[in-house]
Amino acid sequence: MDRKVAIFAVAASIVLVAGVGALVWRASSPSDDERVAIANYAFSPSSLTIRAGTTVQWTNMDHVGHTVSFGEHGAMPGMGAGTDSGMMGHMATFTYTFTEPGTYEYHCDPHPYMTARIVVTE
Ligand SMILES: [Cu+2]
């Protein structure tokens, strides 16, 4: 094979794999509006407004473990202690459905400076 053709084929393959990867990630997620990425030691977006009944999905893009924790004792809103995400590895996801309107602050357990909020409307 001609060298230029070979380089083009390799480049095209990389673009294709990246594109398919992104599509698979999108398809496995509820929607752009209901998704929070954990990347570079931060939740993105840091403030997300949703309607009651919406399921939010967090994905840890970092190679470091993170958690999605509401309140002081690792409890999800309206649930008991230890119901948070637990330690999430690279590309791990966590989903939670918010049923009650309100403002819910959350953080990452090992990195308390990582804070964000979900605002749930009627
Ligand atoms: Cu963290």
Coordinates of C-alpha atoms and ligand atoms in Angstrom, one line a residue:
M1 CA 0.0 0.0 0.0
D2 CA 1.2 3.5 -0.8
R3 CA 2.5 5.2 2.4
K4 CA 0.1 8.2 2.1
V5 CA -2.8 5.9 1.6
A6 CA -1.8 3.9 4.7
I7 CA -1.5 7.0 6.8
F8 CA -4.9 8.2 5.6
A9 CA -6.4 4.8 6.4
V10 CA -5.0 4.9 9.9
A11 CA -6.3 8.4 10.5
A12 CA -9.7 7.6 9.1
S13 CA -9.9 4.5 11.4
I14 CA -9.1 6.6 14.4
V15 CA -11.8 9.2 13.5
L16 CA -14.3 6.4 12.9
V17 CA -13.6 4.6 16.2
A18 CA -13.8 7.9 18.2
G19 CA -17.1 8.8 16.4
V20 CA -18.6 5.4 17.1
G21 CA -17.4 5.6 20.7
A22 CA -19.1 9.0 21.2
L23 CA -22.3 7.8 19.6
V24 CA -22.4 4.7 21.8
W25 CA -21.9 6.9 24.9
R26 CA -24.7 9.3 23.8
A27 CA -27.1 6.4 23.0
S28 CA -26.5 4.9 26.4
S29 CA -27.3 8.2 28.1
P30 CA -30.8 9.6 28.8
S31 CA -30.2 12.9 27.0
D32 CA -27.8 15.9 27.0
D33 CA -30.0 17.7 29.5
E34 CA -30.0 14.9 32.1
R35 CA -26.4 14.1 32.1
V36 CA -23.6 15.2 34.4
A37 CA -19.9 14.5 33.5
I38 CA -17.4 14.1 36.2
A39 CA -14.1 15.3 34.7
N40 CA -11.0 17.0 35.9
Y41 CA -12.2 16.8 39.5
A42 CA -15.4 18.7 38.8
F43 CA -19.1 18.0 38.1
S44 CA -20.2 19.4 34.7
P45 CA -22.6 21.2 34.6
S46 CA -22.2 22.2 38.3
S47 CA -25.8 23.3 38.4
L48 CA -28.5 21.4 36.5
T49 CA -32.2 22.2 36.5
I50 CA -34.6 19.4 35.7
R51 CA -38.3 18.6 36.1
A52 CA -39.5 16.3 38.9
G53 CA -39.5 12.7 37.7
T54 CA -36.3 13.1 35.7
T55 CA -33.5 10.6 35.9
V56 CA -30.0 12.1 36.0
Q57 CA -27.0 10.1 34.9
W58 CA -23.5 10.8 36.1
T59 CA -20.4 9.5 34.2
N60 CA -16.9 9.5 35.7
M61 CA -14.6 10.5 32.9
D62 CA -11.6 10.7 35.2
H63 CA -9.2 7.8 36.0
V64 CA -9.6 8.7 39.6
G65 CA -12.4 7.4 41.7
H66 CA -15.2 9.8 42.6
T67 CA -18.6 9.6 44.3
V68 CA -22.0 11.4 43.9
S69 CA -23.0 12.0 47.5
F70 CA -25.9 14.1 48.9
G71 CA -25.8 15.2 52.5
E72 CA -23.3 14.2 55.1
H73 CA -23.9 10.5 55.4
G74 CA -23.8 9.4 51.8
A75 CA -27.6 9.4 51.5
M76 CA -29.6 10.2 48.4
P77 CA -32.5 12.7 48.8
G78 CA -35.2 11.1 50.9
M79 CA -33.2 7.9 51.4
G80 CA -31.1 6.3 54.1
A81 CA -27.4 6.5 54.8
G82 CA -25.1 4.7 52.3
T83 CA -27.5 5.1 49.3
D84 CA -25.1 7.4 47.4
S85 CA -23.2 6.2 44.3
G86 CA -20.3 4.6 46.2
M87 CA -16.8 4.9 44.6
M88 CA -17.1 5.2 40.8
G89 CA -14.2 4.1 38.7
H90 CA -13.3 5.3 35.2
M91 CA -16.4 5.5 33.0
A92 CA -18.6 4.2 35.7
T93 CA -22.2 5.6 35.6
F94 CA -24.7 6.3 38.4
T95 CA -28.3 7.2 37.9
Y96 CA -30.9 8.7 40.2
T97 CA -34.5 9.8 39.6
F98 CA -35.5 13.0 41.4
T99 CA -39.2 13.0 42.4
E100 CA -39.5 15.9 44.8
P101 CA -39.0 19.5 43.8
G102 CA -36.1 21.3 45.6
T103 CA -32.5 22.2 45.5
Y104 CA -30.1 19.3 46.1
E105 CA -26.5 20.1 46.8
Y106 CA -24.0 17.2 46.4
H107 CA -20.3 16.6 46.5
C108 CA -17.7 13.9 46.0
D109 CA -16.7 12.1 49.2
P110 CA -12.9 11.9 48.7
H111 CA -12.8 15.4 47.2
P112 CA -15.1 17.6 49.3
Y113 CA -14.2 20.6 47.2
M114 CA -16.1 19.0 44.3
T115 CA -19.5 20.4 44.8
A116 CA -22.6 20.8 42.5
R117 CA -26.3 21.0 42.7
I118 CA -29.4 19.6 41.1
V119 CA -32.5 22.0 41.0
V120 CA -35.7 20.1 40.6
T121 CA -38.8 22.0 39.5
E122 CA -42.5 21.0 39.5
Ligands
CU1 CU -13.8 13.0 43.5

